[in-house]
PDB file of C-alpha atoms and ligand atoms in Angstrom:
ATOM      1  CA  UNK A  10     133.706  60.675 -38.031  1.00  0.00           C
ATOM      2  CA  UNK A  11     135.874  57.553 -37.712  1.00  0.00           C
ATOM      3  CA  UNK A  12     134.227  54.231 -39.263  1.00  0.00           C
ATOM      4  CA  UNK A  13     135.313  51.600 -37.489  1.00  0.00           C
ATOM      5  CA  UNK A  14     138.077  51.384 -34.763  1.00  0.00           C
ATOM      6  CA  UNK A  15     140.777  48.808 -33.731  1.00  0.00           C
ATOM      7  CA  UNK A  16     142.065  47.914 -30.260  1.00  0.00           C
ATOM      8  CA  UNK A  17     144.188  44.913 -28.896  1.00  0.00           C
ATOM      9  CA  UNK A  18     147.308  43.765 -27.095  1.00  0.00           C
ATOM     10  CA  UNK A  19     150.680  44.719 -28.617  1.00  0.00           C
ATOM     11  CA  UNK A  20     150.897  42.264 -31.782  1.00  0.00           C
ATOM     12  CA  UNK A  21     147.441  41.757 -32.265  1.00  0.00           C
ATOM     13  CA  UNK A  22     147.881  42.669 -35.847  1.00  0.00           C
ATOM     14  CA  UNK A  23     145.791  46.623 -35.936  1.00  0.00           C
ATOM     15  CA  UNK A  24     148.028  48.300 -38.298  1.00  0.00           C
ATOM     16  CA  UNK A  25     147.883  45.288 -40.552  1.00  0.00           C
ATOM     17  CA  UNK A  26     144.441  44.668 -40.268  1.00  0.00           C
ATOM     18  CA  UNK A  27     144.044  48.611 -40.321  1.00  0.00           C
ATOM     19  CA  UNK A  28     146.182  48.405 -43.740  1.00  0.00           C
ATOM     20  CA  UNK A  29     144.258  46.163 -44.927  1.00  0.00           C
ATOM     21  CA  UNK A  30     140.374  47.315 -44.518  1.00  0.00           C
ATOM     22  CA  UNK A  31     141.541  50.918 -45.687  1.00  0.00           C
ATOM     23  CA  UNK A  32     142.291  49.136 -49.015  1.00  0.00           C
ATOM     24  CA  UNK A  33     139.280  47.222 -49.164  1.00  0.00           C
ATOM     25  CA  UNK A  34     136.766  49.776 -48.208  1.00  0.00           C
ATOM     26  CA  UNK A  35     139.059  52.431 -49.922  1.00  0.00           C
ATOM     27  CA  UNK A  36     139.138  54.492 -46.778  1.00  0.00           C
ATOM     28  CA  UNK A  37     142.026  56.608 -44.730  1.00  0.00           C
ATOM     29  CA  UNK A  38     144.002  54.735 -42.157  1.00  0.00           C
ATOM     30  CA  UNK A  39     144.901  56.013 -39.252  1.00  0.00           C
ATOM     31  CA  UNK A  40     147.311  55.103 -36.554  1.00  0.00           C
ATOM     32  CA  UNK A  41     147.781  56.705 -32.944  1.00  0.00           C
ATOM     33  CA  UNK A  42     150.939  55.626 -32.747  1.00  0.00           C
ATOM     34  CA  UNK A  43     152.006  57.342 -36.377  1.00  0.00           C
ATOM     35  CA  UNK A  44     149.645  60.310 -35.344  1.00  0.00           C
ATOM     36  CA  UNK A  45     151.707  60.389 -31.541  1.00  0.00           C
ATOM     37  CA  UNK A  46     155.314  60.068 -33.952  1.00  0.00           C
ATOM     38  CA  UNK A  47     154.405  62.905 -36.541  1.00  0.00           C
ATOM     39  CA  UNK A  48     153.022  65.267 -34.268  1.00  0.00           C
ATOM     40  CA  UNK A  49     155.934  64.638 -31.465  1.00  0.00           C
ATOM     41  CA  UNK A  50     158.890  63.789 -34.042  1.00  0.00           C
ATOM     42  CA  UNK A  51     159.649  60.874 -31.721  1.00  0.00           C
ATOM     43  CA  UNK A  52     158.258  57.315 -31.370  1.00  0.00           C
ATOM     44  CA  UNK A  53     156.450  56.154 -29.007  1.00  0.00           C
ATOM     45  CA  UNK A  54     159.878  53.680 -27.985  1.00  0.00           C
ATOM     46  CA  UNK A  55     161.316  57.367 -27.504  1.00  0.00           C
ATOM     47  CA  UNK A  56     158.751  59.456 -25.519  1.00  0.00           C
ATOM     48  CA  UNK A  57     158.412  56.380 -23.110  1.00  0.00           C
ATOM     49  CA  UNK A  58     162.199  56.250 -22.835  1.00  0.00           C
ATOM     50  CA  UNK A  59     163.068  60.391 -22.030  1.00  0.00           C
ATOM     51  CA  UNK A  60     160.090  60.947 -20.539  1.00  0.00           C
ATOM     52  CA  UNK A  61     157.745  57.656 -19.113  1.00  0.00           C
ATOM     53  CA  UNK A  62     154.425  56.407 -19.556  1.00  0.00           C
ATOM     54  CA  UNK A  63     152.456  59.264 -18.145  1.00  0.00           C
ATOM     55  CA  UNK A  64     153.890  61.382 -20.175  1.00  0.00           C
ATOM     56  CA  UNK A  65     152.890  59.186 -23.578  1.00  0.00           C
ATOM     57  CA  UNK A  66     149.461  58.133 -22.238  1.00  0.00           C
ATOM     58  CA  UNK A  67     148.535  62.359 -22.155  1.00  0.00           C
ATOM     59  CA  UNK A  68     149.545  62.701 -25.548  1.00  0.00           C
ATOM     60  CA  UNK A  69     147.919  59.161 -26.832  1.00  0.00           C
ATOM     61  CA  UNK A  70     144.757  60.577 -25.122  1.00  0.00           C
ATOM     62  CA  UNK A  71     144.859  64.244 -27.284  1.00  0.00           C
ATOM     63  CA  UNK A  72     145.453  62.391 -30.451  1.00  0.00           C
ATOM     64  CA  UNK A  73     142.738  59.820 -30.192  1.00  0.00           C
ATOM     65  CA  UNK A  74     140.375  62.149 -29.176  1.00  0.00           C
ATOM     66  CA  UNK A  75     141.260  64.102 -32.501  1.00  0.00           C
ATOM     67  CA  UNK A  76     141.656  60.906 -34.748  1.00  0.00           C
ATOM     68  CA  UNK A  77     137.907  59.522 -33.638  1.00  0.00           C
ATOM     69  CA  UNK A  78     136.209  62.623 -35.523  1.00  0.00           C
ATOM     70  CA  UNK A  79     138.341  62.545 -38.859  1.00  0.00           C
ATOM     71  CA  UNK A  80     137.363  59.811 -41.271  1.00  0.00           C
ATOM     72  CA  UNK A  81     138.173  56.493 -42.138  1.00  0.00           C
ATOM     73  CA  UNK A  82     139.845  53.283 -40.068  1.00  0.00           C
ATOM     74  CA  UNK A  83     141.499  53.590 -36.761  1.00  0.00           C
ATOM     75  CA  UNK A  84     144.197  51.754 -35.093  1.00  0.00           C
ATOM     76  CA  UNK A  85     145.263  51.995 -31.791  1.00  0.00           C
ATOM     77  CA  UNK A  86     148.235  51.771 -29.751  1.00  0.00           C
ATOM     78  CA  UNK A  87     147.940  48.398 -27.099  1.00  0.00           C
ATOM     79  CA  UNK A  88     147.618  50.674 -24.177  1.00  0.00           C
ATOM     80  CA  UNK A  89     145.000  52.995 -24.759  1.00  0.00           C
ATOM     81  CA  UNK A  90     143.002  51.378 -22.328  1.00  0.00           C
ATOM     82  CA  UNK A  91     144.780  51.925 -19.891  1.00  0.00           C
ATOM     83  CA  UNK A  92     142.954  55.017 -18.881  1.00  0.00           C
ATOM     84  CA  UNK A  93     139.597  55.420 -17.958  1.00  0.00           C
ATOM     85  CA  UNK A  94     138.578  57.972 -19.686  1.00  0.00           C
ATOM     86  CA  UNK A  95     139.877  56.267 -23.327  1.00  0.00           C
ATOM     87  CA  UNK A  96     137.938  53.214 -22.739  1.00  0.00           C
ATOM     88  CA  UNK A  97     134.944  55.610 -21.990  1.00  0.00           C
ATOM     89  CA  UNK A  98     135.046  57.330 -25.549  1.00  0.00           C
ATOM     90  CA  UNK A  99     136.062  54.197 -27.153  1.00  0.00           C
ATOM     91  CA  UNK A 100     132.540  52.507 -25.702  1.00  0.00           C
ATOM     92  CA  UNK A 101     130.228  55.114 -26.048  1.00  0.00           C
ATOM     93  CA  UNK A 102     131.658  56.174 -29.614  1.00  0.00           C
ATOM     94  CA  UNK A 103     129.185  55.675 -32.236  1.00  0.00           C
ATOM     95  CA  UNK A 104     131.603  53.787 -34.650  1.00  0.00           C
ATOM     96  CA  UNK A 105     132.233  49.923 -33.621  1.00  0.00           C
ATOM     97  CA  UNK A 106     135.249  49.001 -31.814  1.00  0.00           C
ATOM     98  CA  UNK A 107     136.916  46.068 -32.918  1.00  0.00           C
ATOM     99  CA  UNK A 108     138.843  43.794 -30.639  1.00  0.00           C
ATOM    100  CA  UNK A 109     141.506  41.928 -31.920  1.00  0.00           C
ATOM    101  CA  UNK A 110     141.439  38.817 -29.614  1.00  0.00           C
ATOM    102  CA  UNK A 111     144.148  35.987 -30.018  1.00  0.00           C
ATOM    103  CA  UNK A 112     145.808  33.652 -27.332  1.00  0.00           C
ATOM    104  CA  UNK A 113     148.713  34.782 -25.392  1.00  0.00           C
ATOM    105  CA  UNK A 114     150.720  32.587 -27.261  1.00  0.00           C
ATOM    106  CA  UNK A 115     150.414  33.275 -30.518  1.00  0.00           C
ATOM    107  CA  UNK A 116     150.041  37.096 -29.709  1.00  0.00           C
ATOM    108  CA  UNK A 117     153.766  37.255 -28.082  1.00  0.00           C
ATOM    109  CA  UNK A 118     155.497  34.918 -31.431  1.00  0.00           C
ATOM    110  CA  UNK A 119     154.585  38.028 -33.361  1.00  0.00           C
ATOM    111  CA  UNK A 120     156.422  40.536 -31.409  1.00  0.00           C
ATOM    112  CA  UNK A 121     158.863  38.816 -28.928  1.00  0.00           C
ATOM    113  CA  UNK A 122     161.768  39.835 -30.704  1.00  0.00           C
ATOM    114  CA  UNK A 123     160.513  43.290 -31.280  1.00  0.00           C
ATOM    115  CA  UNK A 124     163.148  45.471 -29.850  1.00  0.00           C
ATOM    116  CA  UNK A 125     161.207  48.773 -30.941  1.00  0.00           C
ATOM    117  CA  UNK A 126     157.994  48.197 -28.352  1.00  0.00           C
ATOM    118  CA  UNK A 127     159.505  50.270 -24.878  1.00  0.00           C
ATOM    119  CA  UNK A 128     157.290  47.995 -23.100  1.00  0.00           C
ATOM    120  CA  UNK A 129     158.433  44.395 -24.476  1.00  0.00           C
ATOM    121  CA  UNK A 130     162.211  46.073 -23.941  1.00  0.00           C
ATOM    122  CA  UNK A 131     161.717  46.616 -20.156  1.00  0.00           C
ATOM    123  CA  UNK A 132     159.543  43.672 -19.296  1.00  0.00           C
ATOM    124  CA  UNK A 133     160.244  39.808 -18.610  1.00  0.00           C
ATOM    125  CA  UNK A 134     157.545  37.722 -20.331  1.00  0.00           C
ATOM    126  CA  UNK A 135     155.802  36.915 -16.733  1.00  0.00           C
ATOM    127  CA  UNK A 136     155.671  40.886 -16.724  1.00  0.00           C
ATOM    128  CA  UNK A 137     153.762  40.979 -19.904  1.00  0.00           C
ATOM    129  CA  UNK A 138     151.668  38.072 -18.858  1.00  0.00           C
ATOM    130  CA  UNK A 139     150.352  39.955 -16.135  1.00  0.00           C
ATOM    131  CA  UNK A 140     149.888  43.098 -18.116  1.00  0.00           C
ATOM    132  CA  UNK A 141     148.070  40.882 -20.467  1.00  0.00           C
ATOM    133  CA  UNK A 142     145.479  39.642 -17.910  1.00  0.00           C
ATOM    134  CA  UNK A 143     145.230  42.980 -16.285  1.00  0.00           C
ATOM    135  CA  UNK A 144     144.460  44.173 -19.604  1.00  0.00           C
ATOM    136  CA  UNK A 145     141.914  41.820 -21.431  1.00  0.00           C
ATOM    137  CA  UNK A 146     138.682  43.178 -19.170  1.00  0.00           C
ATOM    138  CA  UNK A 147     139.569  46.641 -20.488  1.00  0.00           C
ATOM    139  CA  UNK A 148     139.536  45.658 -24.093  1.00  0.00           C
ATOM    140  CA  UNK A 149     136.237  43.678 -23.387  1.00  0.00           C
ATOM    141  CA  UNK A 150     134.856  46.633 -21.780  1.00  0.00           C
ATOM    142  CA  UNK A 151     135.556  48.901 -24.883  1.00  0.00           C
ATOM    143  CA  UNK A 152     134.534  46.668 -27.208  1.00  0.00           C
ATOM    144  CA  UNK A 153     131.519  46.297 -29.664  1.00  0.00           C
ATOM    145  CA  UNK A 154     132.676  43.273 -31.247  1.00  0.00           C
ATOM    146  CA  UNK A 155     135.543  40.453 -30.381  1.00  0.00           C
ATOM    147  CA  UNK A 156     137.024  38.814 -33.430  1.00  0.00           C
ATOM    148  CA  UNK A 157     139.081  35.953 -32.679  1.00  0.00           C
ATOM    149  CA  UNK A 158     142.344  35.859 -34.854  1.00  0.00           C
ATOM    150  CA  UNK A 159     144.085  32.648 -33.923  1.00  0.00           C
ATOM    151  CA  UNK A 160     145.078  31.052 -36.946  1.00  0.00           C
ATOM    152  CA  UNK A 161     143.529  33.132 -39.160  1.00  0.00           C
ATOM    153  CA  UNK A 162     145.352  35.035 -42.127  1.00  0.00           C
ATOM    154  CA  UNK A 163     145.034  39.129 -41.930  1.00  0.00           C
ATOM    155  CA  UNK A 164     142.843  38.693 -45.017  1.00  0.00           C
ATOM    156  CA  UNK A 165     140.476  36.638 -43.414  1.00  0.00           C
ATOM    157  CA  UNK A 166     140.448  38.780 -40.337  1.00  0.00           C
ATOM    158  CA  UNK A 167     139.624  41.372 -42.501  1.00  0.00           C
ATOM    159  CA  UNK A 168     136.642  39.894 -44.430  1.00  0.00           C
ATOM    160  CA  UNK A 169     135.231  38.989 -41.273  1.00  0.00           C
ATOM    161  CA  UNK A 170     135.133  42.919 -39.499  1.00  0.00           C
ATOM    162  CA  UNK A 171     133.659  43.665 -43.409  1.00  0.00           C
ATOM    163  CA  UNK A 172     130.933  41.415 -43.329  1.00  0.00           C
ATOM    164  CA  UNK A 173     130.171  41.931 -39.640  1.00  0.00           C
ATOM    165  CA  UNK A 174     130.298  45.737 -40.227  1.00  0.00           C
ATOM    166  CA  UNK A 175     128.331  45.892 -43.434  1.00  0.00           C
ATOM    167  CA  UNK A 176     125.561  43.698 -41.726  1.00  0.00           C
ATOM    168  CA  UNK A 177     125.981  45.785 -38.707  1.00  0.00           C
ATOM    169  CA  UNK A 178     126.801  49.295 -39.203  1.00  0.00           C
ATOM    170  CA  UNK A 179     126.806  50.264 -43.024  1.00  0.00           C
TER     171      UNK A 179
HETATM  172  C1  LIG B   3     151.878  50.163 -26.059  1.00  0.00           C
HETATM  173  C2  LIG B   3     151.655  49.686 -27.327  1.00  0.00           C
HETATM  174  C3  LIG B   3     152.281  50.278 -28.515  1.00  0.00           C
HETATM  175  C4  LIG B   3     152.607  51.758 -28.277  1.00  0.00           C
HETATM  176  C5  LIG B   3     153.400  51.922 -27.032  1.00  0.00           C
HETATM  177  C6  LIG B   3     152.686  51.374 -25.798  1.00  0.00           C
HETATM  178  C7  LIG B   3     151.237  49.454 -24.916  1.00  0.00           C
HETATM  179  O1  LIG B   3     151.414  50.132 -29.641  1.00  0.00           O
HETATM  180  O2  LIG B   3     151.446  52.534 -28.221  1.00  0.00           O
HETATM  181  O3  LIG B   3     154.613  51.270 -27.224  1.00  0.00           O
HETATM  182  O4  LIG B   3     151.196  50.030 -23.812  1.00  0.00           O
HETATM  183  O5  LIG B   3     150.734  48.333 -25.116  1.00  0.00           O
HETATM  184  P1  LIG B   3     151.178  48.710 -30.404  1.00  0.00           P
HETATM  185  O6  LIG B   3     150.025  48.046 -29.728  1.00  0.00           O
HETATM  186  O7  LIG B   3     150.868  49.121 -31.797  1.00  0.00           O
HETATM  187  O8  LIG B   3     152.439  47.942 -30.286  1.00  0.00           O
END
């Protein structure tokens, strides 16, 4: 059973965060979008190019409903929200569910240049603003806990979820 999962907007810092608490609590990480590329052979840039979104969000629904019984820390893809049914499991999952909250701004000066995200490739920044909105009440809604991460370093991001999970969860 998964200990703690970790949802937010593209560049919200997961993996990094995800990195970091599997060190600290000495714990596997896991990653739906590593899980989608070694099970597929093909990033997620890839699948979304050859053969669209639908296509990507079936496959990042099988694999997180398979990565939320192994063990240890789980990060997930921006999107997974996007259906119904994910946000769903991630609410009524017995481990906490993170959200990584920051402001728009500092959210896109992490990943604006990143050529790899299909998404940030094919949209304008207005695009992504809306997504953003559009997407904010979905992360809220699958939530157990909002940490705010403006201006914060990923090691104090991360000794934040620890504390709040020991005194919460543990
Ligand atoms: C997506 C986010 C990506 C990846 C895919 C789609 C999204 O993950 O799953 O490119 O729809 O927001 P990151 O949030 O790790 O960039």
């Amino acid at each position: 059973m998964i200990k703690l999962i970790l949802i937010g907007f593209m560049g919200a810092g997961k993996t990094t965060t995800a990195n970091l608490l599997s060190q600290k609590l000495n714990l596997p990480m896991l990653d739906t979008d590593q899980l989608i590329t070694e099970q597929t052979g093909q990033t997620p840039g890839t699948i979304f190019e050859l053969y669209g979104e639908t296509y990507f969000r079936q496959i990042e629904q099988d694999i997180l409903q398979t990565a939320v019984t192994a063990n240890g820390i789980l990060a997930t893809g921006g999107g997974v929200v996007e259906w119904a049914d994910n946000q769903t499991l991630l609410s009524e999952h017995k481990s906490p569910v993170y959200y990584l909250s920051g402001s728009f701004g500092q959210t896109m000066e992490r990943i604006i240049d990143d050529m790899n995200r299909p998404i940030l490739r094919n949209s304008s920044l207005s695009e992504i603003g809306v997504l953003w909105r559009n997407r904010l009440p979905k992360y809220e809604a699958a939530a157990n806990v909002i940490i705010q991460t403006d201006g914060k370093t990923p090691e104090e991001i991360v000794d934040e979820i620890i504390a709040h999970y020991e005194a919460n969860y543990a």
